[in-house]
Every structure is written in structure tokens, then in C-alpha cells.
PDB file of C-alpha atoms and ligand atoms in Angstrom:
ATOM      1  CA  UNK A  24     -36.506 -17.298 -30.573  1.00 76.00           C
ATOM      2  CA  UNK A  25     -36.451 -18.758 -34.038  1.00 89.00           C
ATOM      3  CA  UNK A  26     -38.150 -16.703 -36.814  1.00 96.00           C
ATOM      4  CA  UNK A  27     -38.369 -17.050 -40.693  1.00 96.00           C
ATOM      5  CA  UNK A  28     -36.761 -13.537 -40.954  1.00 97.00           C
ATOM      6  CA  UNK A  29     -33.409 -12.414 -40.040  1.00 98.00           C
ATOM      7  CA  UNK A  30     -32.447  -9.658 -37.652  1.00 98.00           C
ATOM      8  CA  UNK A  31     -29.326  -7.618 -38.576  1.00 98.00           C
ATOM      9  CA  UNK A  32     -28.151  -4.778 -36.302  1.00 98.00           C
ATOM     10  CA  UNK A  33     -25.553  -2.125 -37.363  1.00 98.00           C
ATOM     11  CA  UNK A  34     -23.544  -0.534 -34.464  1.00 98.00           C
ATOM     12  CA  UNK A  35     -20.770   1.967 -34.313  1.00 98.00           C
ATOM     13  CA  UNK A  36     -19.767   5.275 -32.806  1.00 97.00           C
ATOM     14  CA  UNK A  37     -21.331   8.779 -33.977  1.00 95.00           C
ATOM     15  CA  UNK A  38     -20.769   9.464 -37.616  1.00 95.00           C
ATOM     16  CA  UNK A  39     -19.283   6.083 -38.266  1.00 97.00           C
ATOM     17  CA  UNK A  40     -21.402   5.484 -41.421  1.00 98.00           C
ATOM     18  CA  UNK A  41     -24.233   3.448 -40.162  1.00 98.00           C
ATOM     19  CA  UNK A  42     -27.049   5.241 -41.949  1.00 98.00           C
ATOM     20  CA  UNK A  43     -25.042   5.326 -45.218  1.00 98.00           C
ATOM     21  CA  UNK A  44     -24.263   1.600 -45.160  1.00 98.00           C
ATOM     22  CA  UNK A  45     -27.916   0.634 -44.232  1.00 98.00           C
ATOM     23  CA  UNK A  46     -29.075   2.569 -47.300  1.00 98.00           C
ATOM     24  CA  UNK A  47     -26.704   0.797 -49.579  1.00 98.00           C
ATOM     25  CA  UNK A  48     -27.430  -2.672 -47.974  1.00 98.00           C
ATOM     26  CA  UNK A  49     -31.060  -2.063 -48.333  1.00 98.00           C
ATOM     27  CA  UNK A  50     -30.594  -1.147 -52.068  1.00 98.00           C
ATOM     28  CA  UNK A  51     -28.597  -4.280 -52.633  1.00 98.00           C
ATOM     29  CA  UNK A  52     -30.613  -6.728 -50.705  1.00 98.00           C
ATOM     30  CA  UNK A  53     -33.810  -5.573 -52.156  1.00 98.00           C
ATOM     31  CA  UNK A  54     -32.632  -5.875 -55.673  1.00 98.00           C
ATOM     32  CA  UNK A  55     -31.406  -9.471 -54.815  1.00 97.00           C
ATOM     33  CA  UNK A  56     -35.021 -10.186 -53.911  1.00 97.00           C
ATOM     34  CA  UNK A  57     -35.135  -9.932 -50.272  1.00 98.00           C
ATOM     35  CA  UNK A  58     -37.942  -8.110 -48.407  1.00 98.00           C
ATOM     36  CA  UNK A  59     -36.148  -5.464 -46.221  1.00 98.00           C
ATOM     37  CA  UNK A  60     -37.154  -3.400 -43.321  1.00 98.00           C
ATOM     38  CA  UNK A  61     -34.916  -0.508 -42.324  1.00 98.00           C
ATOM     39  CA  UNK A  62     -35.409   0.875 -38.941  1.00 98.00           C
ATOM     40  CA  UNK A  63     -33.535   2.689 -36.000  1.00 98.00           C
ATOM     41  CA  UNK A  64     -33.034   2.939 -32.298  1.00 98.00           C
ATOM     42  CA  UNK A  65     -34.011   5.066 -30.430  1.00 98.00           C
ATOM     43  CA  UNK A  66     -37.070   5.436 -32.886  1.00 98.00           C
ATOM     44  CA  UNK A  67     -38.775   3.048 -35.183  1.00 98.00           C
ATOM     45  CA  UNK A  68     -42.388   3.791 -34.165  1.00 98.00           C
ATOM     46  CA  UNK A  69     -44.353   6.896 -33.446  1.00 98.00           C
ATOM     47  CA  UNK A  70     -43.659   6.430 -29.843  1.00 98.00           C
ATOM     48  CA  UNK A  71     -40.070   5.808 -30.234  1.00 98.00           C
ATOM     49  CA  UNK A  72     -39.565   8.740 -32.434  1.00 98.00           C
ATOM     50  CA  UNK A  73     -40.963  10.912 -29.618  1.00 98.00           C
ATOM     51  CA  UNK A  74     -38.788   9.264 -26.934  1.00 97.00           C
ATOM     52  CA  UNK A  75     -35.842   9.754 -29.463  1.00 97.00           C
ATOM     53  CA  UNK A  76     -36.482  13.520 -29.374  1.00 95.00           C
ATOM     54  CA  UNK A  77     -36.639  13.666 -25.687  1.00 95.00           C
ATOM     55  CA  UNK A  78     -33.446  11.607 -25.397  1.00 95.00           C
ATOM     56  CA  UNK A  79     -31.362  13.577 -27.858  1.00 94.00           C
ATOM     57  CA  UNK A  80     -32.540  17.191 -27.297  1.00 91.00           C
ATOM     58  CA  UNK A  81     -29.927  19.347 -25.838  1.00 85.00           C
ATOM     59  CA  UNK A  82     -31.657  21.960 -23.786  1.00 84.00           C
ATOM     60  CA  UNK A  83     -30.436  24.317 -20.990  1.00 82.00           C
ATOM     61  CA  UNK A  84     -32.612  23.017 -17.954  1.00 87.00           C
ATOM     62  CA  UNK A  85     -33.244  19.682 -19.185  1.00 87.00           C
ATOM     63  CA  UNK A  86     -31.683  17.072 -16.918  1.00 90.00           C
ATOM     64  CA  UNK A  87     -31.699  13.363 -17.769  1.00 92.00           C
ATOM     65  CA  UNK A  88     -30.502  10.996 -15.008  1.00 95.00           C
ATOM     66  CA  UNK A  89     -28.508   7.868 -15.709  1.00 97.00           C
ATOM     67  CA  UNK A  90     -31.457   5.455 -14.896  1.00 97.00           C
ATOM     68  CA  UNK A  91     -34.083   7.631 -16.646  1.00 97.00           C
ATOM     69  CA  UNK A  92     -31.850   7.606 -19.904  1.00 97.00           C
ATOM     70  CA  UNK A  93     -31.579   3.736 -19.727  1.00 98.00           C
ATOM     71  CA  UNK A  94     -35.394   3.472 -19.263  1.00 98.00           C
ATOM     72  CA  UNK A  95     -36.032   5.780 -22.158  1.00 98.00           C
ATOM     73  CA  UNK A  96     -33.953   3.821 -24.544  1.00 98.00           C
ATOM     74  CA  UNK A  97     -35.577   0.680 -23.243  1.00 98.00           C
ATOM     75  CA  UNK A  98     -39.165   2.063 -23.515  1.00 98.00           C
ATOM     76  CA  UNK A  99     -38.528   2.864 -27.072  1.00 98.00           C
ATOM     77  CA  UNK A 100     -36.900  -0.639 -27.748  1.00 98.00           C
ATOM     78  CA  UNK A 101     -39.638  -2.838 -26.321  1.00 98.00           C
ATOM     79  CA  UNK A 102     -42.376  -0.808 -28.352  1.00 98.00           C
ATOM     80  CA  UNK A 103     -40.073  -1.149 -31.539  1.00 98.00           C
ATOM     81  CA  UNK A 104     -39.957  -4.947 -30.952  1.00 98.00           C
ATOM     82  CA  UNK A 105     -43.691  -5.520 -30.245  1.00 98.00           C
ATOM     83  CA  UNK A 106     -44.859  -3.157 -32.951  1.00 98.00           C
ATOM     84  CA  UNK A 107     -42.245  -3.463 -35.702  1.00 98.00           C
ATOM     85  CA  UNK A 108     -39.375  -5.884 -35.365  1.00 98.00           C
ATOM     86  CA  UNK A 109     -41.119  -8.991 -34.217  1.00 98.00           C
ATOM     87  CA  UNK A 110     -43.979  -8.773 -36.810  1.00 98.00           C
ATOM     88  CA  UNK A 111     -41.359  -8.374 -39.650  1.00 98.00           C
ATOM     89  CA  UNK A 112     -39.223 -11.294 -38.434  1.00 98.00           C
ATOM     90  CA  UNK A 113     -42.425 -13.453 -38.206  1.00 98.00           C
ATOM     91  CA  UNK A 114     -43.271 -12.479 -41.944  1.00 97.00           C
ATOM     92  CA  UNK A 115     -39.793 -13.598 -43.033  1.00 97.00           C
ATOM     93  CA  UNK A 116     -38.309  -9.946 -43.646  1.00 98.00           C
ATOM     94  CA  UNK A 117     -34.735  -9.004 -43.215  1.00 98.00           C
ATOM     95  CA  UNK A 118     -34.565  -6.292 -40.607  1.00 98.00           C
ATOM     96  CA  UNK A 119     -31.684  -3.818 -40.760  1.00 98.00           C
ATOM     97  CA  UNK A 120     -31.647  -1.868 -37.471  1.00 98.00           C
ATOM     98  CA  UNK A 121     -29.540   1.118 -36.872  1.00 98.00           C
ATOM     99  CA  UNK A 122     -28.215   0.438 -33.225  1.00 98.00           C
ATOM    100  CA  UNK A 123     -29.813  -1.935 -30.594  1.00 98.00           C
ATOM    101  CA  UNK A 124     -28.664  -3.602 -27.402  1.00 98.00           C
ATOM    102  CA  UNK A 125     -24.961  -3.360 -27.957  1.00 98.00           C
ATOM    103  CA  UNK A 126     -25.309   0.482 -28.069  1.00 98.00           C
ATOM    104  CA  UNK A 127     -27.139   0.369 -24.819  1.00 98.00           C
ATOM    105  CA  UNK A 128     -24.581  -1.836 -23.123  1.00 98.00           C
ATOM    106  CA  UNK A 129     -21.710   0.254 -24.342  1.00 98.00           C
ATOM    107  CA  UNK A 130     -23.006   3.847 -23.873  1.00 98.00           C
ATOM    108  CA  UNK A 131     -25.233   3.404 -20.546  1.00 98.00           C
ATOM    109  CA  UNK A 132     -23.641   0.298 -19.114  1.00 98.00           C
ATOM    110  CA  UNK A 133     -19.894   0.948 -19.742  1.00 98.00           C
ATOM    111  CA  UNK A 134     -19.235   4.580 -20.814  1.00 97.00           C
ATOM    112  CA  UNK A 135     -21.889   5.930 -18.406  1.00 97.00           C
ATOM    113  CA  UNK A 136     -20.879   3.658 -15.715  1.00 97.00           C
ATOM    114  CA  UNK A 137     -24.411   2.188 -14.890  1.00 98.00           C
ATOM    115  CA  UNK A 138     -22.761  -1.438 -14.981  1.00 98.00           C
ATOM    116  CA  UNK A 139     -22.846  -3.860 -17.721  1.00 97.00           C
ATOM    117  CA  UNK A 140     -24.822  -6.721 -15.838  1.00 97.00           C
ATOM    118  CA  UNK A 141     -27.423  -4.298 -14.743  1.00 98.00           C
ATOM    119  CA  UNK A 142     -28.030  -2.979 -18.405  1.00 98.00           C
ATOM    120  CA  UNK A 143     -27.770  -6.460 -19.878  1.00 98.00           C
ATOM    121  CA  UNK A 144     -30.522  -7.778 -17.667  1.00 98.00           C
ATOM    122  CA  UNK A 145     -32.747  -4.752 -18.360  1.00 98.00           C
ATOM    123  CA  UNK A 146     -32.168  -5.178 -22.241  1.00 98.00           C
ATOM    124  CA  UNK A 147     -33.105  -8.820 -21.828  1.00 97.00           C
ATOM    125  CA  UNK A 148     -36.372  -7.760 -20.075  1.00 97.00           C
ATOM    126  CA  UNK A 149     -37.134  -5.145 -22.883  1.00 97.00           C
ATOM    127  CA  UNK A 150     -36.339  -7.610 -25.794  1.00 97.00           C
ATOM    128  CA  UNK A 151     -38.890 -10.267 -24.958  1.00 93.00           C
ATOM    129  CA  UNK A 152     -36.745 -13.039 -26.583  1.00 95.00           C
ATOM    130  CA  UNK A 153     -35.745 -10.935 -29.777  1.00 97.00           C
ATOM    131  CA  UNK A 154     -32.074 -10.812 -30.175  1.00 98.00           C
ATOM    132  CA  UNK A 155     -29.997  -9.882 -33.412  1.00 98.00           C
ATOM    133  CA  UNK A 156     -28.813 -12.854 -35.609  1.00 98.00           C
ATOM    134  CA  UNK A 157     -25.836 -10.866 -36.820  1.00 98.00           C
ATOM    135  CA  UNK A 158     -24.185  -7.439 -36.098  1.00 98.00           C
ATOM    136  CA  UNK A 159     -21.877  -5.352 -38.148  1.00 98.00           C
ATOM    137  CA  UNK A 160     -19.868  -2.927 -36.092  1.00 98.00           C
ATOM    138  CA  UNK A 161     -18.343   0.026 -37.937  1.00 98.00           C
ATOM    139  CA  UNK A 162     -15.255   0.676 -36.080  1.00 98.00           C
ATOM    140  CA  UNK A 163     -13.998   4.460 -36.403  1.00 98.00           C
ATOM    141  CA  UNK A 164     -11.822   6.824 -34.341  1.00 98.00           C
ATOM    142  CA  UNK A 165     -14.363   8.839 -32.516  1.00 97.00           C
ATOM    143  CA  UNK A 166     -12.792  12.121 -33.415  1.00 96.00           C
ATOM    144  CA  UNK A 167     -12.809  11.297 -37.253  1.00 97.00           C
ATOM    145  CA  UNK A 168     -16.622  10.242 -36.924  1.00 95.00           C
ATOM    146  CA  UNK A 169     -17.526  13.502 -35.191  1.00 90.00           C
ATOM    147  CA  UNK A 170     -15.653  15.312 -37.866  1.00 91.00           C
ATOM    148  CA  UNK A 171     -17.568  13.433 -40.504  1.00 92.00           C
ATOM    149  CA  UNK A 172     -20.778  14.654 -38.961  1.00 85.00           C
ATOM    150  CA  UNK A 173     -19.714  18.315 -39.259  1.00 81.00           C
ATOM    151  CA  UNK A 174     -18.707  17.879 -42.847  1.00 82.00           C
ATOM    152  CA  UNK A 175     -21.967  16.319 -43.638  1.00 79.00           C
ATOM    153  CA  UNK A 176     -23.603  19.466 -42.452  1.00 70.00           C
ATOM    154  CA  UNK A 177     -21.219  21.699 -44.200  1.00 66.00           C
ATOM    155  CA  UNK A 178     -20.326  23.556 -41.078  1.00 64.00           C
ATOM    156  CA  UNK A 179     -19.790  22.932 -37.361  1.00 63.00           C
ATOM    157  CA  UNK A 180     -23.279  21.441 -36.560  1.00 65.00           C
ATOM    158  CA  UNK A 181     -25.195  21.614 -33.390  1.00 75.00           C
ATOM    159  CA  UNK A 182     -24.405  18.481 -31.264  1.00 80.00           C
ATOM    160  CA  UNK A 183     -27.035  16.430 -29.560  1.00 86.00           C
ATOM    161  CA  UNK A 184     -26.988  15.791 -25.934  1.00 87.00           C
ATOM    162  CA  UNK A 185     -25.114  12.513 -26.252  1.00 85.00           C
ATOM    163  CA  UNK A 186     -22.849  13.562 -29.014  1.00 84.00           C
ATOM    164  CA  UNK A 187     -21.897  16.437 -26.468  1.00 85.00           C
ATOM    165  CA  UNK A 188     -20.659  14.067 -23.921  1.00 88.00           C
ATOM    166  CA  UNK A 189     -17.047  14.677 -25.096  1.00 90.00           C
ATOM    167  CA  UNK A 190     -14.342  12.675 -26.806  1.00 93.00           C
ATOM    168  CA  UNK A 191     -13.174  10.656 -23.702  1.00 95.00           C
ATOM    169  CA  UNK A 192     -16.746   9.257 -23.322  1.00 96.00           C
ATOM    170  CA  UNK A 193     -16.737   8.415 -27.106  1.00 96.00           C
ATOM    171  CA  UNK A 194     -13.398   6.800 -26.781  1.00 97.00           C
ATOM    172  CA  UNK A 195     -14.818   4.683 -23.668  1.00 98.00           C
ATOM    173  CA  UNK A 196     -17.986   3.781 -26.173  1.00 98.00           C
ATOM    174  CA  UNK A 197     -15.554   2.573 -28.969  1.00 98.00           C
ATOM    175  CA  UNK A 198     -13.449   0.456 -26.374  1.00 98.00           C
ATOM    176  CA  UNK A 199     -16.681  -0.943 -25.088  1.00 98.00           C
ATOM    177  CA  UNK A 200     -18.166  -2.001 -28.542  1.00 98.00           C
ATOM    178  CA  UNK A 201     -14.585  -3.655 -29.354  1.00 98.00           C
ATOM    179  CA  UNK A 202     -14.773  -5.513 -26.105  1.00 98.00           C
ATOM    180  CA  UNK A 203     -18.397  -6.817 -26.802  1.00 98.00           C
ATOM    181  CA  UNK A 204     -17.161  -7.711 -30.331  1.00 98.00           C
ATOM    182  CA  UNK A 205     -14.221  -9.766 -29.180  1.00 98.00           C
ATOM    183  CA  UNK A 206     -16.745 -11.558 -26.682  1.00 98.00           C
ATOM    184  CA  UNK A 207     -19.309 -12.161 -29.131  1.00 98.00           C
ATOM    185  CA  UNK A 208     -17.161 -12.859 -32.104  1.00 98.00           C
ATOM    186  CA  UNK A 209     -19.635 -15.471 -33.702  1.00 97.00           C
ATOM    187  CA  UNK A 210     -22.298 -12.502 -33.892  1.00 98.00           C
ATOM    188  CA  UNK A 211     -20.488  -9.325 -34.102  1.00 98.00           C
ATOM    189  CA  UNK A 212     -18.261  -8.623 -37.113  1.00 98.00           C
ATOM    190  CA  UNK A 213     -15.840  -5.575 -36.985  1.00 98.00           C
ATOM    191  CA  UNK A 214     -15.475  -3.563 -40.071  1.00 98.00           C
ATOM    192  CA  UNK A 215     -12.884  -0.860 -40.364  1.00 98.00           C
ATOM    193  CA  UNK A 216     -15.126   2.199 -41.131  1.00 98.00           C
ATOM    194  CA  UNK A 217     -12.083   4.354 -42.050  1.00 98.00           C
ATOM    195  CA  UNK A 218     -12.154   2.970 -45.519  1.00 98.00           C
ATOM    196  CA  UNK A 219     -14.015   4.555 -48.349  1.00 97.00           C
ATOM    197  CA  UNK A 220     -17.876   3.994 -48.525  1.00 98.00           C
ATOM    198  CA  UNK A 221     -17.646   1.521 -51.299  1.00 98.00           C
ATOM    199  CA  UNK A 222     -15.051  -0.614 -49.434  1.00 98.00           C
ATOM    200  CA  UNK A 223     -17.157  -0.568 -46.274  1.00 98.00           C
ATOM    201  CA  UNK A 224     -20.095  -1.974 -48.353  1.00 98.00           C
ATOM    202  CA  UNK A 225     -17.975  -4.666 -49.950  1.00 98.00           C
ATOM    203  CA  UNK A 226     -16.561  -5.804 -46.638  1.00 98.00           C
ATOM    204  CA  UNK A 227     -20.260  -6.005 -45.220  1.00 98.00           C
ATOM    205  CA  UNK A 228     -21.650  -7.790 -48.201  1.00 98.00           C
ATOM    206  CA  UNK A 229     -18.877 -10.330 -47.702  1.00 98.00           C
ATOM    207  CA  UNK A 230     -20.313 -11.122 -44.392  1.00 98.00           C
ATOM    208  CA  UNK A 231     -23.809 -10.655 -44.987  1.00 98.00           C
ATOM    209  CA  UNK A 232     -24.525 -12.426 -48.200  1.00 97.00           C
ATOM    210  CA  UNK A 233     -23.204 -15.990 -47.169  1.00 97.00           C
ATOM    211  CA  UNK A 234     -25.035 -15.379 -43.898  1.00 97.00           C
ATOM    212  CA  UNK A 235     -28.311 -14.902 -45.341  1.00 97.00           C
ATOM    213  CA  UNK A 236     -27.836 -17.785 -48.037  1.00 94.00           C
ATOM    214  CA  UNK A 237     -26.748 -20.102 -45.077  1.00 93.00           C
ATOM    215  CA  UNK A 238     -29.574 -19.215 -42.819  1.00 89.00           C
ATOM    216  CA  UNK A 239     -32.541 -18.631 -45.420  1.00 76.00           C
TER     217      UNK A 239
HETATM  218  N1  T5A B 313     -27.689   5.669 -27.962  1.00 67.09           N
HETATM  219  C1  T5A B 313     -28.471   4.969 -28.757  1.00 67.09           C
HETATM  220  C2  T5A B 313     -27.455   5.335 -26.669  1.00 67.09           C
HETATM  221  O1  T5A B 313     -26.640   5.993 -25.910  1.00 67.09           O
HETATM  222  N2  T5A B 313     -27.939   3.948 -26.208  1.00 67.09           N
HETATM  223  C3  T5A B 313     -28.705   3.281 -26.913  1.00 67.09           C
HETATM  224  O2  T5A B 313     -29.294   2.300 -26.502  1.00 67.09           O
HETATM  225  C4  T5A B 313     -28.951   3.795 -28.278  1.00 67.09           C
HETATM  226  C5  T5A B 313     -29.887   2.905 -29.338  1.00 67.09           C
HETATM  227  C6  T5A B 313     -28.585   8.059 -31.360  1.00 67.09           C
HETATM  228  C7  T5A B 313     -27.793   8.534 -30.202  1.00 67.09           C
HETATM  229  O3  T5A B 313     -28.133   7.871 -29.075  1.00 67.09           O
HETATM  230  C8  T5A B 313     -27.217   7.089 -28.461  1.00 67.09           C
HETATM  231  C9  T5A B 313     -26.082   6.848 -29.423  1.00 67.09           C
HETATM  232  C10 T5A B 313     -26.326   8.130 -30.328  1.00 67.09           C
HETATM  233  O4  T5A B 313     -25.366   9.201 -29.665  1.00 67.09           O
HETATM  234  P1  T5A B 313     -27.913   8.188 -33.935  1.00 67.09           P
HETATM  235  O5  T5A B 313     -28.516   9.111 -34.844  1.00 67.09           O
HETATM  236  O6  T5A B 313     -28.112   6.803 -33.980  1.00 67.09           O
HETATM  237  O7  T5A B 313     -28.258   8.823 -32.430  1.00 67.09           O
HETATM  238  O8  T5A B 313     -26.362   8.452 -33.773  1.00 67.09           O
HETATM  239  P2  T5A B 313     -25.151   8.694 -34.760  1.00 67.09           P
HETATM  240  O9  T5A B 313     -24.082   7.748 -34.698  1.00 67.09           O
HETATM  241  O10 T5A B 313     -24.780  10.125 -34.237  1.00 67.09           O
HETATM  242  O11 T5A B 313     -25.742   8.639 -36.160  1.00 67.09           O
HETATM  243  P3  T5A B 313     -25.236   9.508 -37.330  1.00 67.09           P
HETATM  244  O12 T5A B 313     -26.470   9.487 -38.323  1.00 67.09           O
HETATM  245  O13 T5A B 313     -24.690  10.736 -37.017  1.00 67.09           O
HETATM  246  O14 T5A B 313     -24.076   8.550 -37.791  1.00 67.09           O
HETATM  247  P4  T5A B 313     -24.119   7.449 -38.869  1.00 67.09           P
HETATM  248  O15 T5A B 313     -25.283   6.995 -39.228  1.00 67.09           O
HETATM  249  O16 T5A B 313     -23.071   6.399 -38.295  1.00 67.09           O
HETATM  250  O17 T5A B 313     -23.278   8.011 -40.049  1.00 67.09           O
HETATM  251  P5  T5A B 313     -23.798   8.570 -41.515  1.00 67.09           P
HETATM  252  O18 T5A B 313     -24.011   7.387 -42.329  1.00 67.09           O
HETATM  253  O19 T5A B 313     -24.736   9.508 -41.252  1.00 67.09           O
HETATM  254  O20 T5A B 313     -22.452   9.245 -42.069  1.00 67.09           O
HETATM  255  C11 T5A B 313     -21.885  10.488 -41.468  1.00 67.09           C
HETATM  256  C12 T5A B 313     -21.196  11.368 -42.593  1.00 67.09           C
HETATM  257  O21 T5A B 313     -20.063  10.497 -42.965  1.00 67.09           O
HETATM  258  C13 T5A B 313     -20.130  10.268 -44.411  1.00 67.09           C
HETATM  259  C14 T5A B 313     -21.520  10.325 -44.781  1.00 67.09           C
HETATM  260  O22 T5A B 313     -21.738  10.783 -46.201  1.00 67.09           O
HETATM  261  C15 T5A B 313     -22.093  11.398 -43.864  1.00 67.09           C
HETATM  262  O23 T5A B 313     -21.820  12.583 -44.345  1.00 67.09           O
HETATM  263  N3  T5A B 313     -19.675   8.615 -44.509  1.00 67.09           N
HETATM  264  C16 T5A B 313     -18.329   8.604 -44.965  1.00 67.09           C
HETATM  265  N4  T5A B 313     -17.343   9.371 -45.311  1.00 67.09           N
HETATM  266  C17 T5A B 313     -16.176   8.764 -45.593  1.00 67.09           C
HETATM  267  N5  T5A B 313     -15.981   7.503 -45.602  1.00 67.09           N
HETATM  268  C18 T5A B 313     -17.068   6.589 -45.321  1.00 67.09           C
HETATM  269  N6  T5A B 313     -16.795   5.285 -45.354  1.00 67.09           N
HETATM  270  C19 T5A B 313     -18.321   7.214 -45.069  1.00 67.09           C
HETATM  271  N7  T5A B 313     -19.573   6.653 -44.544  1.00 67.09           N
HETATM  272  C20 T5A B 313     -20.323   7.740 -44.359  1.00 67.09           C
END
């Protein structure tokens, strides 16, 4: 579907710097005259934020099956598209979204093992024809990402249910995202997130600015 706005997604492992980069991009693009909407997945709506709590909560007796997990992410997504993303794109805004389909394919489809095709098909159903125009993938060694999260808290922090899935799982996620980036090289741009924040921002803008100028 073609909209006047542009849909940009930011992907990456835990603590790879997505929220930090999105805040900087928002500042830069807003100062450059764009109308920007910052949002995230799971979440982005009142309903989606409730689903997020359910998905990330780590609780002793709480069990979430693989398909239940997938459908919760997609329930949040379809509501998010209908209520927030599609209207913003129709009104010509630049949407910066923290995670989207590539996360679902990497986490649920490949790392959890549900199967890429099954997950891709369900993502298509949930997305109702709304797909990212461009994706920045912040690539970082998962061990470093998880350490950054701890440093941010100033102490070893409580991990959420998905962070707790272990290093091997997060390494599979990274491999899956790199694989998706290779397959979708025209849309997904890999950025080495081990560089300092300013460098990550500069590299991202070098991709984003010409894209927005070219397609606006
Ligand atoms: N999930 C999500 C699925 O399994 N399937 C799905 O379909 C979707 C949508 C969501 C969880 O759900 C899973 C993936 C996740 O496990 P989340 O909040 O999006 O949760 O996930 P996180 O990646 O854990 O988000 P974080 O907020 O923890 O990480 P960010 O946003 O990537 O990192 P950020 O910006 O908060 O930075 C972390 C720390 O590093 C510093 C920052 O200052 C901060 O202290 N930092 C840097 N330090 C050094 N150099 C840099 N370049 C830095 N950039 C940031």
C-alpha cells in the first residue's frame, strides 16, 4: 500500500540502542521539519501496552506457549496498525517504530522455532497491507547488549521473560536478523551498534536522510 507518509522500523537485539537512536532521530527529523510519530512494539496503543505487560512479565506460574506468544505479539500489532500507524501514514507523517515484523520472524519464527513461513503468513494477516518502507537493524553482540541494559540500570537488573531466554537464544535472534537483512538488502540496512551513540546516529542519518528526500 502506498501512503504519503513513511514507515521506518528499527530492529536489533536487547539493549542494542534502538530507543536511544529513535529519540535522536526524532529530534533531528522534527528539527528538519518532518512530522514524526515515535511508537513501539509490542505496545503503541492502550491495548498493546497491556499486551506488552502480559508478554514481558516474568512470573513463577505464568506459562506462555509458543503460539500464544506469537498471537499476543500479533494482536498488539494489528491494533497498532489500525489505530496508530495507518492513520499516521495516511496523514503524511514519518513513523519511527521500535521493532516490527522482522522481530517476530527472528524471535518467534526462527529462534523459538515456530517456523519462518508460518510466522510470516500470520504477520501478513496482522499487517493488513502495511509494511515498513525502510528498516535500520542495529547489530550488536547480544552479550554486550545485555551488559548495556545492566549498566543503564546501574546494577544487575531484573530481566523480563524474553531477555531471560538465555544467550544461545539471543545469538540465534542475531543470526536470524542478519539473515533477514541479507535477504532484504534493499529494505534492511545493517548498522554496527558497537560504535558510540553519535556514530550510530550519523550512520543512520546517512541512510535515512537521502531516503526521505528521495521518496517525499
Ligand atoms: N519481541 C518483540 C518478540 O519476541 N517478538 C516481537 O514480535 C516483538 C515486537 C520487547 C521484547 O519483545 C521481544 C523482543 C524483546 O525481548 P523491547 O523493550 O523492545 O522489548 O526490547 P529491548 O531490546 O530489550 O529494549 P531495550 O529498551 O532494552 O533496548 P534498546 O532500546 O535497544 O536499547 P537502549 O537504547 O535502551 O540502550 C540500552 C543502554 O545502552 C546505552 C543506552 O544509553 C542505555 O543505557 N546505549 C549505548 N551505549 C554505548 N554505545 C551505544 N551506541 C549505545 N546506544 C545506547
